[in-house]
Amino acid sequence: MIHKPSQPALTPVPASAESLLNLRIKHTRIKQVINELNTLIYPGSQDSILLVIGPTGAGKTTLARYMVEQALEGATSEMNKDAGLIPAVYVEAPSSGEDDFSWRLFYTQALAELGEDLSAPKVAYGIDPTTGKMVRPRGISPGGLAGLRTAVERCLKERDTRFVVIDEAAHIIRQTRRSRLEIQLDTLKSLANKGCSQIVMVGSYDLYQLVSLSGQLARRIHVVHCERYRQDRPEDVLAFTACVQKFQSVLPHVWGEQLVQYSQALHENTLGCVGTLSSVLTRAATNARQPHQCYLANHRGDGQRAKCSLRSTYWRRQKHGPQLVEG
């Protein structure tokens, strides 16, 4: 009997610093905000527009994507029965560089997320009952702004979409004159009413000014705060440390299982924002892999290099002061 030589075991490739960028942690703050939003999103709700506001780097984009993923996962059985069902949609508000916010671009992106085939012809033809000839009915141009808006409303109703998440919603405000802000919000409120959906606007604290535009609009808006982890709350310190432990577990060969001891310094220098923490650790891990760093001895391992990188980052921030974020 001839025995074939056994194949050598494959050595697992260690995770790289880029893996931290793709890591999304469903941490305590995200769970809290999602639970609050779940109580506000339901058919017939008077809160047609929900504002999720928070500081830069707090994890609002991760929250927005988790909301949609959770809705899709929860409706798996219904979607298997009805292939046209899309319970939630994620759209990033475009920043087109134009003087005014581009609703045309926004509607186009929304239709793409709703599965609308934008390349298919959108012209309806009919038969003239008098002449019997084929005619093209007059009406709204499907390629125009009104036609795109009508298509979005129809898709939201036909897809039975419960809510639409608009990430980076502050772009709507920054590309709109103050005198037209109420018009923009009325547009979204009307879209929610006609499409039988709720609008979840996610962005910075700039969104809060929408509440004071008019009493009628304020009645239809509910604000949810996605705040940072504070150092004066013991439960927040524990939650932030748990996030640091999660990042440590992704690259144990880089941190040397010693990243958690820097939790307090990381909490202070990132102001308790998990998104900012991800950026800082990604830079530190990238620097630790660079052999040409002048302050690193050749005999030091990745873990020691990562610690030096963190110390270097901490020293620079202490010297020049921490970067301030909104809130």
Short mmCIF file of C-alpha atoms in Angstrom, two decimals:
data_model
loop_
_atom_site.label_atom_id
_atom_site.label_comp_id
_atom_site.label_asym_id
_atom_site.label_seq_id
_atom_site.Cartn_x
_atom_site.Cartn_y
_atom_site.Cartn_z
CA MET A 1 0.00 0.00 0.00
CA ILE A 2 1.42 3.33 -1.08
CA HIS A 3 1.06 6.20 1.33
CA LYS A 4 0.88 9.66 -0.15
CA PRO A 5 3.00 12.22 1.63
CA SER A 6 0.87 14.34 3.92
CA GLN A 7 0.46 17.98 3.03
CA PRO A 8 2.15 20.37 5.44
CA ALA A 9 -0.24 22.31 7.64
CA LEU A 10 -0.90 25.80 6.40
CA THR A 11 0.28 28.53 8.72
CA PRO A 12 -2.53 31.04 9.34
CA VAL A 13 -1.78 34.50 8.06
CA PRO A 14 -1.91 37.05 10.90
CA ALA A 15 -4.52 39.77 10.58
CA SER A 16 -3.23 43.07 9.24
CA ALA A 17 -3.77 46.61 10.45
CA GLU A 18 -6.35 47.09 7.70
CA SER A 19 -8.57 44.53 9.44
CA LEU A 20 -9.23 47.11 12.14
CA LEU A 21 -10.83 49.39 9.55
CA ASN A 22 -13.32 46.67 8.62
CA LEU A 23 -14.06 45.78 12.24
CA ARG A 24 -17.49 46.90 13.39
CA ILE A 25 -18.19 46.49 17.09
CA LYS A 26 -21.77 46.36 18.28
CA HIS A 27 -20.81 48.01 21.53
CA THR A 28 -23.00 49.14 24.41
CA ARG A 29 -23.82 52.59 23.05
CA ILE A 30 -24.96 51.21 19.69
CA LYS A 31 -27.17 48.65 21.43
CA GLN A 32 -28.75 51.37 23.57
CA VAL A 33 -29.53 53.62 20.60
CA ILE A 34 -30.87 50.75 18.48
CA ASN A 35 -33.18 49.66 21.32
CA GLU A 36 -34.53 53.20 21.60
CA LEU A 37 -35.04 53.46 17.84
CA ASN A 38 -36.86 50.11 17.78
CA THR A 39 -39.47 51.59 20.13
CA LEU A 40 -39.93 54.61 17.83
CA ILE A 41 -40.15 52.84 14.45
CA TYR A 42 -43.57 51.30 13.91
CA PRO A 43 -46.46 51.68 11.42
CA GLY A 44 -48.53 54.78 12.02
CA SER A 45 -45.93 56.52 14.18
CA GLN A 46 -46.34 60.29 14.52
CA ASP A 47 -42.55 60.65 14.55
CA SER A 48 -42.08 60.64 10.77
CA ILE A 49 -38.48 61.91 11.09
CA LEU A 50 -35.97 60.61 13.64
CA LEU A 51 -32.72 62.48 14.21
CA VAL A 52 -29.74 60.45 15.46
CA ILE A 53 -27.08 62.97 16.44
CA GLY A 54 -23.69 62.65 18.07
CA PRO A 55 -20.04 63.72 17.99
CA THR A 56 -17.70 62.89 15.15
CA GLY A 57 -16.20 59.42 15.54
CA ALA A 58 -18.88 58.14 17.93
CA GLY A 59 -19.83 55.31 15.56
CA LYS A 60 -22.95 56.75 13.95
CA THR A 61 -22.26 55.22 10.53
CA THR A 62 -21.75 51.80 12.14
CA LEU A 63 -25.04 52.34 13.96
CA ALA A 64 -26.82 53.26 10.72
CA ARG A 65 -25.62 50.12 8.95
CA TYR A 66 -26.46 47.91 11.92
CA MET A 67 -30.03 49.25 11.92
CA VAL A 68 -30.58 48.23 8.31
CA GLU A 69 -28.82 44.87 8.72
CA GLN A 70 -30.91 44.09 11.79
CA ALA A 71 -34.14 44.92 9.97
CA LEU A 72 -33.18 42.72 7.00
CA GLU A 73 -32.18 39.81 9.24
CA GLY A 74 -35.41 40.11 11.23
CA ALA A 75 -37.51 39.96 8.07
CA THR A 76 -35.73 37.00 6.46
CA SER A 77 -38.77 34.71 6.49
CA GLU A 78 -41.04 37.43 5.07
CA MET A 79 -38.50 38.27 2.38
CA ASN A 80 -38.31 34.61 1.37
CA LYS A 81 -42.07 34.62 0.83
CA ASP A 82 -42.12 38.04 -0.85
CA ALA A 83 -39.06 38.69 -3.01
CA GLY A 84 -40.04 42.34 -3.44
CA LEU A 85 -39.97 43.14 0.28
CA ILE A 86 -37.21 45.52 1.47
CA PRO A 87 -37.94 46.52 5.09
CA ALA A 88 -35.11 49.06 5.43
CA VAL A 89 -32.81 51.05 3.16
CA TYR A 90 -29.46 52.79 3.79
CA VAL A 91 -28.64 55.90 1.74
CA GLU A 92 -25.76 58.32 2.23
CA ALA A 93 -26.75 61.92 1.60
CA PRO A 94 -24.63 63.01 -1.38
CA SER A 95 -22.27 65.96 -1.27
CA SER A 96 -22.25 66.82 -4.95
CA GLY A 97 -20.33 70.09 -4.78
CA GLU A 98 -23.32 72.02 -6.14
CA ASP A 99 -24.64 75.17 -4.53
CA ASP A 100 -27.82 73.41 -3.42
CA PHE A 101 -28.45 69.89 -2.19
CA SER A 102 -28.99 67.54 -5.15
CA TRP A 103 -32.31 65.79 -4.65
CA ARG A 104 -31.94 64.25 -8.09
CA LEU A 105 -28.77 62.44 -7.00
CA PHE A 106 -30.36 61.46 -3.69
CA TYR A 107 -33.44 59.96 -5.36
CA THR A 108 -31.24 58.11 -7.85
CA GLN A 109 -29.24 56.52 -5.03
CA ALA A 110 -32.41 55.65 -3.13
CA LEU A 111 -33.90 53.94 -6.20
CA ALA A 112 -30.72 51.92 -6.66
CA GLU A 113 -30.92 50.72 -3.04
CA LEU A 114 -34.58 49.85 -3.55
CA GLY A 115 -33.66 47.60 -6.46
CA GLU A 116 -35.12 49.81 -9.17
CA ASP A 117 -33.56 49.16 -12.60
CA LEU A 118 -32.64 52.69 -13.65
CA SER A 119 -31.37 51.52 -17.04
CA ALA A 120 -34.76 50.14 -18.09
CA PRO A 121 -37.01 52.40 -20.18
CA LYS A 122 -39.49 54.33 -18.05
CA VAL A 123 -41.86 55.50 -20.81
CA ALA A 124 -45.40 54.08 -20.79
CA TYR A 125 -47.29 53.72 -24.07
CA GLY A 126 -50.99 53.26 -24.68
CA ILE A 127 -53.65 53.00 -27.41
CA ASP A 128 -55.76 55.96 -28.44
CA PRO A 129 -59.38 54.67 -28.20
CA THR A 130 -60.47 56.98 -31.03
CA THR A 131 -57.82 56.32 -33.66
CA GLY A 132 -56.54 52.96 -32.45
CA LYS A 133 -52.97 54.19 -32.81
CA MET A 134 -50.20 53.76 -30.26
CA VAL A 135 -49.53 56.98 -28.38
CA ARG A 136 -47.17 58.13 -25.69
CA PRO A 137 -49.22 59.50 -22.79
CA ARG A 138 -48.36 62.97 -21.57
CA GLY A 139 -47.43 63.47 -17.97
CA ILE A 140 -44.48 63.65 -15.65
CA SER A 141 -41.14 62.93 -17.30
CA PRO A 142 -39.77 59.78 -15.65
CA GLY A 143 -36.22 61.12 -15.90
CA GLY A 144 -37.08 64.47 -14.33
CA LEU A 145 -36.91 65.37 -10.66
CA ALA A 146 -40.66 64.92 -10.15
CA GLY A 147 -40.54 61.56 -11.94
CA LEU A 148 -37.69 60.34 -9.73
CA ARG A 149 -39.52 61.49 -6.61
CA THR A 150 -42.70 59.67 -7.70
CA ALA A 151 -40.68 56.53 -8.40
CA VAL A 152 -39.14 56.62 -4.90
CA GLU A 153 -42.57 57.04 -3.29
CA ARG A 154 -43.95 54.13 -5.31
CA CYS A 155 -40.99 51.89 -4.50
CA LEU A 156 -41.19 52.61 -0.77
CA LYS A 157 -44.85 51.59 -0.75
CA GLU A 158 -44.47 48.56 -3.00
CA ARG A 159 -41.38 47.34 -1.14
CA ASP A 160 -43.18 47.86 2.19
CA THR A 161 -40.13 49.75 3.48
CA ARG A 162 -40.51 50.60 7.18
CA PHE A 163 -37.72 53.16 7.38
CA VAL A 164 -35.02 54.86 5.33
CA VAL A 165 -31.68 55.65 7.00
CA ILE A 166 -29.98 58.77 5.63
CA ASP A 167 -26.35 58.81 6.76
CA GLU A 168 -24.27 62.01 6.67
CA ALA A 169 -27.57 63.89 6.74
CA ALA A 170 -25.73 67.10 7.71
CA HIS A 171 -24.87 67.42 3.99
CA ILE A 172 -28.50 68.43 3.42
CA ILE A 173 -28.08 71.35 5.83
CA ARG A 174 -24.63 72.46 4.70
CA GLN A 175 -25.72 72.66 1.07
CA THR A 176 -28.91 74.58 1.86
CA ARG A 177 -29.48 78.23 2.61
CA ARG A 178 -30.99 78.93 6.02
CA SER A 179 -34.17 80.25 4.45
CA ARG A 180 -34.72 76.95 2.61
CA LEU A 181 -34.06 74.52 5.47
CA GLU A 182 -37.75 74.23 6.29
CA ILE A 183 -38.50 73.41 2.65
CA GLN A 184 -35.93 70.62 2.68
CA LEU A 185 -37.39 69.13 5.84
CA ASP A 186 -40.90 69.41 4.41
CA THR A 187 -39.65 67.44 1.41
CA LEU A 188 -38.48 64.60 3.65
CA LYS A 189 -41.64 64.69 5.74
CA SER A 190 -43.75 64.46 2.59
CA LEU A 191 -41.61 61.58 1.32
CA ALA A 192 -42.19 59.73 4.59
CA ASN A 193 -45.95 60.30 4.38
CA LYS A 194 -46.33 59.37 0.71
CA GLY A 195 -44.01 56.38 0.98
CA CYS A 196 -45.57 55.16 4.26
CA SER A 197 -42.08 55.03 5.81
CA GLN A 198 -40.12 56.77 8.53
CA ILE A 199 -36.97 58.77 7.83
CA VAL A 200 -33.95 58.28 10.13
CA MET A 201 -31.43 61.10 9.67
CA VAL A 202 -27.98 60.32 11.07
CA GLY A 203 -25.35 63.02 11.47
CA SER A 204 -23.54 65.54 13.62
CA TYR A 205 -25.02 68.07 16.01
CA ASP A 206 -25.74 70.36 13.05
CA LEU A 207 -28.98 68.42 12.59
CA TYR A 208 -30.35 69.68 15.89
CA GLN A 209 -31.19 73.07 14.38
CA LEU A 210 -33.95 71.37 12.37
CA VAL A 211 -36.00 71.01 15.55
CA SER A 212 -36.37 74.79 15.91
CA LEU A 213 -37.53 75.52 12.35
CA SER A 214 -41.24 75.37 13.16
CA GLY A 215 -43.56 74.00 15.79
CA GLN A 216 -45.35 71.78 13.29
CA LEU A 217 -42.11 70.13 12.19
CA ALA A 218 -40.86 69.82 15.78
CA ARG A 219 -43.96 67.78 16.61
CA ARG A 220 -43.07 65.22 13.94
CA ILE A 221 -39.36 64.98 14.89
CA HIS A 222 -37.80 62.89 17.64
CA VAL A 223 -34.13 63.29 18.62
CA VAL A 224 -31.95 60.36 19.73
CA HIS A 225 -28.50 61.12 21.13
CA CYS A 226 -25.63 58.79 20.22
CA GLU A 227 -23.18 60.14 22.78
CA ARG A 228 -19.57 59.32 23.48
CA TYR A 229 -18.32 57.26 26.42
CA ARG A 230 -17.68 59.60 29.32
CA GLN A 231 -14.81 59.19 31.77
CA ASP A 232 -16.91 60.33 34.75
CA ARG A 233 -19.29 57.36 34.40
CA PRO A 234 -17.98 54.00 35.63
CA GLU A 235 -20.28 52.07 33.30
CA ASP A 236 -18.96 54.05 30.33
CA VAL A 237 -15.36 53.37 31.32
CA LEU A 238 -16.08 49.63 31.46
CA ALA A 239 -17.85 49.70 28.08
CA PHE A 240 -14.97 51.60 26.46
CA THR A 241 -12.44 49.18 27.95
CA ALA A 242 -14.44 46.31 26.45
CA CYS A 243 -14.05 47.96 23.04
CA VAL A 244 -10.30 48.20 23.56
CA GLN A 245 -10.23 44.50 24.46
CA LYS A 246 -12.06 43.70 21.23
CA PHE A 247 -9.48 45.61 19.18
CA GLN A 248 -6.73 43.84 21.11
CA SER A 249 -8.18 40.42 20.25
CA VAL A 250 -8.10 41.20 16.51
CA LEU A 251 -4.33 41.81 16.41
CA PRO A 252 -2.88 39.97 19.43
CA HIS A 253 0.48 39.53 17.66
CA VAL A 254 0.79 43.32 17.36
CA TRP A 255 -0.39 44.43 20.79
CA GLY A 256 1.23 41.59 22.70
CA GLU A 257 -1.95 41.23 24.77
CA GLN A 258 -1.05 44.50 26.51
CA LEU A 259 -3.29 47.03 24.79
CA VAL A 260 -5.84 47.17 27.61
CA GLN A 261 -3.32 48.79 29.97
CA TYR A 262 -3.52 51.87 27.73
CA SER A 263 -7.33 52.10 27.99
CA GLN A 264 -7.29 55.20 30.18
CA ALA A 265 -4.93 57.09 27.87
CA LEU A 266 -6.90 55.98 24.81
CA HIS A 267 -10.15 57.03 26.45
CA GLU A 268 -8.75 60.47 27.22
CA ASN A 269 -7.18 61.09 23.81
CA THR A 270 -10.13 59.80 21.73
CA LEU A 271 -12.70 61.53 23.97
CA GLY A 272 -14.50 58.22 24.32
CA CYS A 273 -15.39 57.94 20.62
CA VAL A 274 -15.03 54.38 19.32
CA GLY A 275 -14.70 55.47 15.69
CA THR A 276 -11.78 57.72 16.63
CA LEU A 277 -10.31 54.85 18.66
CA SER A 278 -10.39 52.67 15.55
CA SER A 279 -8.48 55.29 13.56
CA VAL A 280 -5.84 55.76 16.27
CA LEU A 281 -5.23 52.03 16.68
CA THR A 282 -5.08 51.49 12.93
CA ARG A 283 -2.35 54.14 12.62
CA ALA A 284 -0.47 52.67 15.58
CA ALA A 285 -0.64 49.14 14.15
CA THR A 286 0.49 50.40 10.74
CA ASN A 287 3.45 52.23 12.28
CA ALA A 288 4.38 49.12 14.26
CA ARG A 289 4.82 47.20 11.00
CA GLN A 290 7.18 49.77 9.49
CA PRO A 291 10.85 48.65 9.89
CA HIS A 292 12.22 52.11 9.13
CA GLN A 293 10.85 53.86 12.22
CA CYS A 294 13.82 55.70 13.71
CA TYR A 295 12.69 55.37 17.32
CA LEU A 296 12.38 51.57 17.18
CA ALA A 297 15.23 49.16 17.82
CA ASN A 298 15.57 46.27 15.36
CA HIS A 299 15.31 43.62 18.08
CA ARG A 300 11.90 44.79 19.24
CA GLY A 301 8.88 42.74 18.29
CA ASP A 302 5.56 43.99 16.91
CA GLY A 303 4.09 44.27 20.40
CA GLN A 304 6.91 46.54 21.61
CA ARG A 305 6.73 48.60 18.41
CA ALA A 306 2.98 49.05 18.88
CA LYS A 307 3.53 50.26 22.45
CA CYS A 308 6.14 52.75 21.25
CA SER A 309 3.75 53.93 18.58
CA LEU A 310 1.01 54.46 21.14
CA ARG A 311 3.41 56.33 23.44
CA SER A 312 4.49 58.51 20.52
CA THR A 313 0.89 59.29 19.65
CA TYR A 314 0.09 60.06 23.29
CA TRP A 315 3.14 62.38 23.63
CA ARG A 316 2.23 64.31 20.48
CA ARG A 317 -1.33 64.80 21.70
CA GLN A 318 -0.13 65.93 25.15
CA LYS A 319 2.27 68.40 23.52
CA HIS A 320 -0.11 69.85 20.95
CA GLY A 321 -3.37 69.20 22.76
CA PRO A 322 -6.12 66.70 21.88
CA GLN A 323 -8.09 67.23 18.71
CA LEU A 324 -11.53 68.52 19.60
CA VAL A 325 -14.63 66.89 18.20
CA GLU A 326 -18.20 68.13 18.17
CA GLY A 327 -19.89 67.93 21.54
#
